[in-house]
mmCIF file of N, CA and C in Angstrom:
data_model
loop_
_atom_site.group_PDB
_atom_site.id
_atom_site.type_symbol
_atom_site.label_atom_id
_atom_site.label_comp_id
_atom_site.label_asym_id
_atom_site.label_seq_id
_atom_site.Cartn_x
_atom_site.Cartn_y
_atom_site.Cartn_z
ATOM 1 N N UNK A 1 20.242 11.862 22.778
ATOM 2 C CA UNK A 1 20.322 10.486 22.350
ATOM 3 C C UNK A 1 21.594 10.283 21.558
ATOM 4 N N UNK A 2 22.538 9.425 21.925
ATOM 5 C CA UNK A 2 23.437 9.051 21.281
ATOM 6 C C UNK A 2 23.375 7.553 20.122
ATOM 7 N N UNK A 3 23.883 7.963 18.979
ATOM 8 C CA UNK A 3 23.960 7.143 17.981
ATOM 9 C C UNK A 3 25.431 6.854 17.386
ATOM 10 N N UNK A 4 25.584 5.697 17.412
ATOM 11 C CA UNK A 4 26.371 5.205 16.449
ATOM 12 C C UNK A 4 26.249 5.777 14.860
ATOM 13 N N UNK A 5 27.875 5.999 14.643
ATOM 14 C CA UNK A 5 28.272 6.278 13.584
ATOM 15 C C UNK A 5 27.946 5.827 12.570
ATOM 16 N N UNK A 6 26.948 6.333 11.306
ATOM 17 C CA UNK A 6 26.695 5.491 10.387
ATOM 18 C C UNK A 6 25.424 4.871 10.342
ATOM 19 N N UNK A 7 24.406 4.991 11.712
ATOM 20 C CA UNK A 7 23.166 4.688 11.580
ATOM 21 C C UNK A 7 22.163 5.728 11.200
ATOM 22 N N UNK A 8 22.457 7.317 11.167
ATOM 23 C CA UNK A 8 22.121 8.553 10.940
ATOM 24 C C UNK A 8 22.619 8.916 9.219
ATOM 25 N N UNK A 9 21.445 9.280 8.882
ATOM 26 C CA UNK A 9 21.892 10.016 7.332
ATOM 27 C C UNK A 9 21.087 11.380 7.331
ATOM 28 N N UNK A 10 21.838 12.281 7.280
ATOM 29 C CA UNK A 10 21.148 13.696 7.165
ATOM 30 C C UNK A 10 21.287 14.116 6.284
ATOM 31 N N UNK A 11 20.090 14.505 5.975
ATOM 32 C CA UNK A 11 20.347 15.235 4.022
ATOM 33 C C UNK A 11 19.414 16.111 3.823
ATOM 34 N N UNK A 12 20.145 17.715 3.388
ATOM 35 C CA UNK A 12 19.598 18.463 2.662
ATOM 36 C C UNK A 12 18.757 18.846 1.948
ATOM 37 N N UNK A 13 17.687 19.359 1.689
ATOM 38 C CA UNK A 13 16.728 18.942 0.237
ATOM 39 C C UNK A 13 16.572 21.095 0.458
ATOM 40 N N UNK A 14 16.027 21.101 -1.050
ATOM 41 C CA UNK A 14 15.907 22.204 -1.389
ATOM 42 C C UNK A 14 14.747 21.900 -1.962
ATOM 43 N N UNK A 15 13.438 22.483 -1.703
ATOM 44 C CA UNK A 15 12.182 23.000 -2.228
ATOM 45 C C UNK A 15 12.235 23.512 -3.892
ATOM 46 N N UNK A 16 11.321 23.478 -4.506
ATOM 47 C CA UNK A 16 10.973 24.002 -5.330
ATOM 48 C C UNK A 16 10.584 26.010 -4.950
ATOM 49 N N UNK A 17 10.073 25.793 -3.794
ATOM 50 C CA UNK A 17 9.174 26.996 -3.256
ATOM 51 C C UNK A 17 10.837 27.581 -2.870
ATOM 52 N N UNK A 18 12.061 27.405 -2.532
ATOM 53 C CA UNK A 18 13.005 27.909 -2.208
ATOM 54 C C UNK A 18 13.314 27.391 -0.619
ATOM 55 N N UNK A 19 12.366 26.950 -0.096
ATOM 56 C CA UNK A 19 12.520 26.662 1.759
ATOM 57 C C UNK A 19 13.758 25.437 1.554
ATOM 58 N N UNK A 20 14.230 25.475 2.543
ATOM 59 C CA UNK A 20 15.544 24.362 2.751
ATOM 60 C C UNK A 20 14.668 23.553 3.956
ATOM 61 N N UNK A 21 14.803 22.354 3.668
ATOM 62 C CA UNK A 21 14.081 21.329 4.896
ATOM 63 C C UNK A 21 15.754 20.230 5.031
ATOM 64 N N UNK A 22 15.860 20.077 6.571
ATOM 65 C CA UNK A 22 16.627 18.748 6.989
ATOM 66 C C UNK A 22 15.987 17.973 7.414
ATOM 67 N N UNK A 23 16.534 16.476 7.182
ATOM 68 C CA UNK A 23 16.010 15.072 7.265
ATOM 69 C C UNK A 23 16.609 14.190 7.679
ATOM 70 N N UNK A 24 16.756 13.727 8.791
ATOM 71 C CA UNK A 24 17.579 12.531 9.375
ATOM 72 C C UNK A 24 17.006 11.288 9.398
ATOM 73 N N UNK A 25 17.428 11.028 8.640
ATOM 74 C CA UNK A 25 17.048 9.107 8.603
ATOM 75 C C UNK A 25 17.258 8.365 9.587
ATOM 76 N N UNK A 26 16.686 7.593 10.266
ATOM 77 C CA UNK A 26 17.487 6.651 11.316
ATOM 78 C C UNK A 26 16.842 5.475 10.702
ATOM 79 N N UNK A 27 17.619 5.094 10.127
ATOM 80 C CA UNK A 27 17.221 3.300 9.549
ATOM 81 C C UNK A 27 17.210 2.702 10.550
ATOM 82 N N UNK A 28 17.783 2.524 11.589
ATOM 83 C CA UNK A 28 17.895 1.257 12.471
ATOM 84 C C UNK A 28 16.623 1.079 12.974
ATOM 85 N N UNK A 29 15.684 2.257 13.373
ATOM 86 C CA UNK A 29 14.531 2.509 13.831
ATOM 87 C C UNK A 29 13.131 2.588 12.947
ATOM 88 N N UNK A 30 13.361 3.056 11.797
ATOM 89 C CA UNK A 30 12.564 2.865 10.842
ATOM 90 C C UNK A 30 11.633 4.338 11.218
ATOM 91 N N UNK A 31 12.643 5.447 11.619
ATOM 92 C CA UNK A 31 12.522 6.755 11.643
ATOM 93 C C UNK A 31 12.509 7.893 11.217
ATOM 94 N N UNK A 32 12.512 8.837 11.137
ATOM 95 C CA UNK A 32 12.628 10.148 10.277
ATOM 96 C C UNK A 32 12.674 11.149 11.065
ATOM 97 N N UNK A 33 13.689 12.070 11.075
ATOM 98 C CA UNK A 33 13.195 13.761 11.821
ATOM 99 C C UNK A 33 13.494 14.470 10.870
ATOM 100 N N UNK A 34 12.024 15.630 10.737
ATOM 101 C CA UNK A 34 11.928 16.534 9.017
ATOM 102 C C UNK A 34 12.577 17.776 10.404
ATOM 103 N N UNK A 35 13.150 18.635 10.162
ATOM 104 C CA UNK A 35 13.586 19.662 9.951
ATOM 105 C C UNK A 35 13.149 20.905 9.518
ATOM 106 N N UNK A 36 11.929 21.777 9.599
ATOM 107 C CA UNK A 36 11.229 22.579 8.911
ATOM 108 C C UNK A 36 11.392 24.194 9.163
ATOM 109 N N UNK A 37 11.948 24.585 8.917
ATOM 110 C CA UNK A 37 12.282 26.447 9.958
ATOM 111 C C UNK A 37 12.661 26.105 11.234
ATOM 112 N N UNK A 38 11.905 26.356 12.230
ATOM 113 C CA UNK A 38 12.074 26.324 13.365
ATOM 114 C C UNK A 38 11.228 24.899 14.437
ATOM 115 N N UNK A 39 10.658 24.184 13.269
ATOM 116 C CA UNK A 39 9.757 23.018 13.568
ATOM 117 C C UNK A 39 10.063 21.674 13.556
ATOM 118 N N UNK A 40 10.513 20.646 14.284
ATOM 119 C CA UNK A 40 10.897 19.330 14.407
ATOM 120 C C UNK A 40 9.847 18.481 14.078
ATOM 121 N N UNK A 41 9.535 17.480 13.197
ATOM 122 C CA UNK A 41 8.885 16.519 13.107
ATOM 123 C C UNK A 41 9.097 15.303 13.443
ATOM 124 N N UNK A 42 8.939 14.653 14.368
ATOM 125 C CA UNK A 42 9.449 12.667 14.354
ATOM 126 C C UNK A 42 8.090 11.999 13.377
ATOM 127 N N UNK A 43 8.636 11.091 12.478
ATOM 128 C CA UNK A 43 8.044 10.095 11.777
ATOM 129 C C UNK A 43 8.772 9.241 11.505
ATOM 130 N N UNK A 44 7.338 8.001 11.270
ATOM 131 C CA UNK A 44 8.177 6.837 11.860
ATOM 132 C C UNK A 44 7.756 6.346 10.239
ATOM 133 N N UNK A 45 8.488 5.464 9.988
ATOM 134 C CA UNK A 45 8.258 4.666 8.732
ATOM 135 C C UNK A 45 7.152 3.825 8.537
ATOM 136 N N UNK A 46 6.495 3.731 7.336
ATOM 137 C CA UNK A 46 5.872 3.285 6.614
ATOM 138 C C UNK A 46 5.519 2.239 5.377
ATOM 139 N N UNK A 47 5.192 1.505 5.253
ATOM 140 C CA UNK A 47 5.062 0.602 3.731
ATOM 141 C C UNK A 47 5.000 1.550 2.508
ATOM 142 N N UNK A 48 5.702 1.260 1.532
ATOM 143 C CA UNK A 48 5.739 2.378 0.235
ATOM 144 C C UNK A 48 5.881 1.338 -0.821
ATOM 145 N N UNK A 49 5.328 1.470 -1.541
ATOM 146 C CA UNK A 49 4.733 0.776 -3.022
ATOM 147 C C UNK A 49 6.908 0.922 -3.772
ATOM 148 N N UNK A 50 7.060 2.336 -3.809
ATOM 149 C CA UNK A 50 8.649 2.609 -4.169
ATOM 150 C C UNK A 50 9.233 3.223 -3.386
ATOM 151 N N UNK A 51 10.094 3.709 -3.158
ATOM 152 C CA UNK A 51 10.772 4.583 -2.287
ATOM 153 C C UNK A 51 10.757 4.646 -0.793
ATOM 154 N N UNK A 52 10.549 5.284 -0.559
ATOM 155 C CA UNK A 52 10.549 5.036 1.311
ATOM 156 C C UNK A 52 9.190 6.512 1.453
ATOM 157 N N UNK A 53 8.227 6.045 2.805
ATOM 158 C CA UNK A 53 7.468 6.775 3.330
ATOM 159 C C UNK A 53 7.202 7.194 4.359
ATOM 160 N N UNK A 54 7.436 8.018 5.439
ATOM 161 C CA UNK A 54 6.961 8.158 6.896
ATOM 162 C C UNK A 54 6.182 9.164 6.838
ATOM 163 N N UNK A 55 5.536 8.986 8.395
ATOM 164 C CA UNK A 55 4.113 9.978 8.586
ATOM 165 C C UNK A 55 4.482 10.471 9.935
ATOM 166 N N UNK A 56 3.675 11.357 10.544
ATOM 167 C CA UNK A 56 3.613 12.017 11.879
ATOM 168 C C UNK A 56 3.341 13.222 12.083
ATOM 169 N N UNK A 57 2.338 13.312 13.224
ATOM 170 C CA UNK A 57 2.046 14.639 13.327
ATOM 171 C C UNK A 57 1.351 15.567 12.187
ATOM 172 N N UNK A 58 0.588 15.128 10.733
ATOM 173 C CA UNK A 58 0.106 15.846 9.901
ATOM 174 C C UNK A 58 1.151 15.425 8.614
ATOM 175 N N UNK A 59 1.667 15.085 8.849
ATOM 176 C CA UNK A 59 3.210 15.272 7.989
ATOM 177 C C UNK A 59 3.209 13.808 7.221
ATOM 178 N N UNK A 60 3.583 13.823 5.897
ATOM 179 C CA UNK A 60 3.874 12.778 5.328
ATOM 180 C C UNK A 60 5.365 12.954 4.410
ATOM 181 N N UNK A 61 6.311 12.391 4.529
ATOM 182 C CA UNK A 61 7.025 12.350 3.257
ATOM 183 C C UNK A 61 7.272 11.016 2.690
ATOM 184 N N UNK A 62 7.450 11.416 1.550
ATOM 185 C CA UNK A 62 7.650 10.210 0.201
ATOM 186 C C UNK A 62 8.889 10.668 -0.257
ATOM 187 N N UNK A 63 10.050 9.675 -0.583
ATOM 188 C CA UNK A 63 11.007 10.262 -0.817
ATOM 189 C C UNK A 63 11.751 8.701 -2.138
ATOM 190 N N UNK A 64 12.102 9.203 -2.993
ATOM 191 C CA UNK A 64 12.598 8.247 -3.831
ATOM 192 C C UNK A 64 13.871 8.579 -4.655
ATOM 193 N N UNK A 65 14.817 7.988 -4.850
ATOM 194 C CA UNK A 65 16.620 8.431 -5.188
ATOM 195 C C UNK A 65 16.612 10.000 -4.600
ATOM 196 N N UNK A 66 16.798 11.413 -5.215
ATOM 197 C CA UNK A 66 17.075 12.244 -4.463
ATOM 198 C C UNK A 66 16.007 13.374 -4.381
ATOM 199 N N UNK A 67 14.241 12.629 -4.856
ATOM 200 C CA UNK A 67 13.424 13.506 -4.729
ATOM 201 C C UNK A 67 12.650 12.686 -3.478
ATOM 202 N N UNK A 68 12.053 14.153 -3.099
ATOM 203 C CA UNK A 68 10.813 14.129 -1.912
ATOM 204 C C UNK A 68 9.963 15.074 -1.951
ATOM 205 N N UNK A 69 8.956 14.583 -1.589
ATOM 206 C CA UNK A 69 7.681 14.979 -1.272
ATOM 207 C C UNK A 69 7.188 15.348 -0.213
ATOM 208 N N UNK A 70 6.562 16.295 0.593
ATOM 209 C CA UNK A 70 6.248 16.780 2.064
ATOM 210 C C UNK A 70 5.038 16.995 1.691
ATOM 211 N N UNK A 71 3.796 16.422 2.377
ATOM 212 C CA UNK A 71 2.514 16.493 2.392
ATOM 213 C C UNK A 71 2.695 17.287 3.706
ATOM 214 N N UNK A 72 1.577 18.640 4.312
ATOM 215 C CA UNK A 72 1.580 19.009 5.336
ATOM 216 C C UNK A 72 0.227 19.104 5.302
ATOM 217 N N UNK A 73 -0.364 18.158 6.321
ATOM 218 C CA UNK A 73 -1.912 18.054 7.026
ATOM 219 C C UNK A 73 -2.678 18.219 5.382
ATOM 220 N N UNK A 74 -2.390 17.933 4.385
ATOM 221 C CA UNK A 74 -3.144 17.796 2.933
ATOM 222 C C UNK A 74 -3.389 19.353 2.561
ATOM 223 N N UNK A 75 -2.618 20.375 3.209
ATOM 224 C CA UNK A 75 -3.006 21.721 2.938
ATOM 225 C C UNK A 75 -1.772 22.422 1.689
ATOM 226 N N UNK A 76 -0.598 21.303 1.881
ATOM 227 C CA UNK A 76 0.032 21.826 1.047
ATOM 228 C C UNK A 76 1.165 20.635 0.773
ATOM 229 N N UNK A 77 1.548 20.827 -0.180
ATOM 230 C CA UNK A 77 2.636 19.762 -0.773
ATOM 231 C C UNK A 77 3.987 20.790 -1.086
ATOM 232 N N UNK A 78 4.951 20.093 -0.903
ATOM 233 C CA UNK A 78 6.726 20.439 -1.709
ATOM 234 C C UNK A 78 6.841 19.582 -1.974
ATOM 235 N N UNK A 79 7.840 19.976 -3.305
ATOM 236 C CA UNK A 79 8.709 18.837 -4.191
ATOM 237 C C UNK A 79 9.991 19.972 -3.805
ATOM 238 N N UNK A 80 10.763 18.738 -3.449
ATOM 239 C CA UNK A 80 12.292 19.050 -2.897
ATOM 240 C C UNK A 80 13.266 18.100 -3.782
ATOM 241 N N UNK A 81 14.282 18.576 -3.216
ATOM 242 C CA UNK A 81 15.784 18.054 -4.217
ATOM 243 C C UNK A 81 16.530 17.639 -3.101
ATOM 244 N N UNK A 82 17.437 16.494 -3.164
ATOM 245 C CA UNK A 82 18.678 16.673 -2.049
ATOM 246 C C UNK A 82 19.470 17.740 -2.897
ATOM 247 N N UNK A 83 19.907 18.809 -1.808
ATOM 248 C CA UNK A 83 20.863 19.416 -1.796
ATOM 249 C C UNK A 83 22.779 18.876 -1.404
ATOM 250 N N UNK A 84 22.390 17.833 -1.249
ATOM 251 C CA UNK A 84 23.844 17.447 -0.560
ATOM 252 C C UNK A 84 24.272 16.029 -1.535
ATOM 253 N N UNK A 85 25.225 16.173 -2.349
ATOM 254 C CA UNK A 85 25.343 15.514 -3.214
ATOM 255 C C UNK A 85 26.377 14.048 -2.335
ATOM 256 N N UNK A 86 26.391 13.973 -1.035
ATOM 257 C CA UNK A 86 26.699 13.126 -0.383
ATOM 258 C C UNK A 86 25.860 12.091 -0.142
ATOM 259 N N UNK A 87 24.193 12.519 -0.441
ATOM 260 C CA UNK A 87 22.877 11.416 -0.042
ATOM 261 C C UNK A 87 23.176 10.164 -0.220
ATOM 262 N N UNK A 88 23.165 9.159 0.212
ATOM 263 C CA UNK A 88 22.811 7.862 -0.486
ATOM 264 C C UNK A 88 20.920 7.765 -0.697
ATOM 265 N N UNK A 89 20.977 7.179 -1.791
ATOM 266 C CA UNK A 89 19.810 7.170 -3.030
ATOM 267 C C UNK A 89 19.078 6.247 -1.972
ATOM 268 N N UNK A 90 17.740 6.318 -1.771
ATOM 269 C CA UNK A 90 16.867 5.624 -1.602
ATOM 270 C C UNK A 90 16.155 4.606 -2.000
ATOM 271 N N UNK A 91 15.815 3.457 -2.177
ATOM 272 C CA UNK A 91 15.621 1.952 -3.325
ATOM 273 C C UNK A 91 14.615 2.893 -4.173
#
C-alpha cells in the first residue's frame, strides 16, 4: 500500500518491561499498526475521553502526549514511552 508523505507517523515507544513496540498512525484512516516482536496488529480508531484509542484483534492502545498503554486480550498491560523524540504529541 502506498501512502503519501506525511499521512504516516511511526513512533518508537519503549516499555517499562524493556520490549520495544512500533506504531504507525495513519490519521487519514483513523488507523493504527502496533508492531510487537514478530506480530502485526491493525486497529482502527476509537472515541477517547483524552488522548487517542484503537482496538483490534485483543489489543487495545491508549496513547496520550508521549505515553501509551497496550492492553493485550486483558491478560496483560505495558506502559511505554516514545522512544523517538521526533513524535508529534497526541491532543
Amino acid at each position: 500500500m502506498q501512502v503519501a508523505p506525511g499521512l504516516v507517523n511511526q513512533v518508537g515507544y519503549l516499555c517499562d518491561t524493556g520490549e520495544r513496540l512500533t506504531v504507525s498512525y495513519f490519521s487519514h484512516r483513523g488507523a493504527a499498526a502496533l508492531i510487537r516482536g514478530e506480530t502485526a496488529y491493525e486497529l482502527q480508531q476509537v472515541p477517547a475521553a483524552s488522548g487517542v484509542s484503537y482496538v483490534g484483534r485483543g489489543v487495545i492502545l491508549h496513547g496520550k502526549g508521549v505515553e501509551l498503554l497496550v492492553d493485550t486480550n486483558g491478560s496483560e498491560q505495558l506502559a511505554c514511552r516514545a522512544s523517538d523524540s521526533s513524535f508529534p504529541r497526541t491532543p
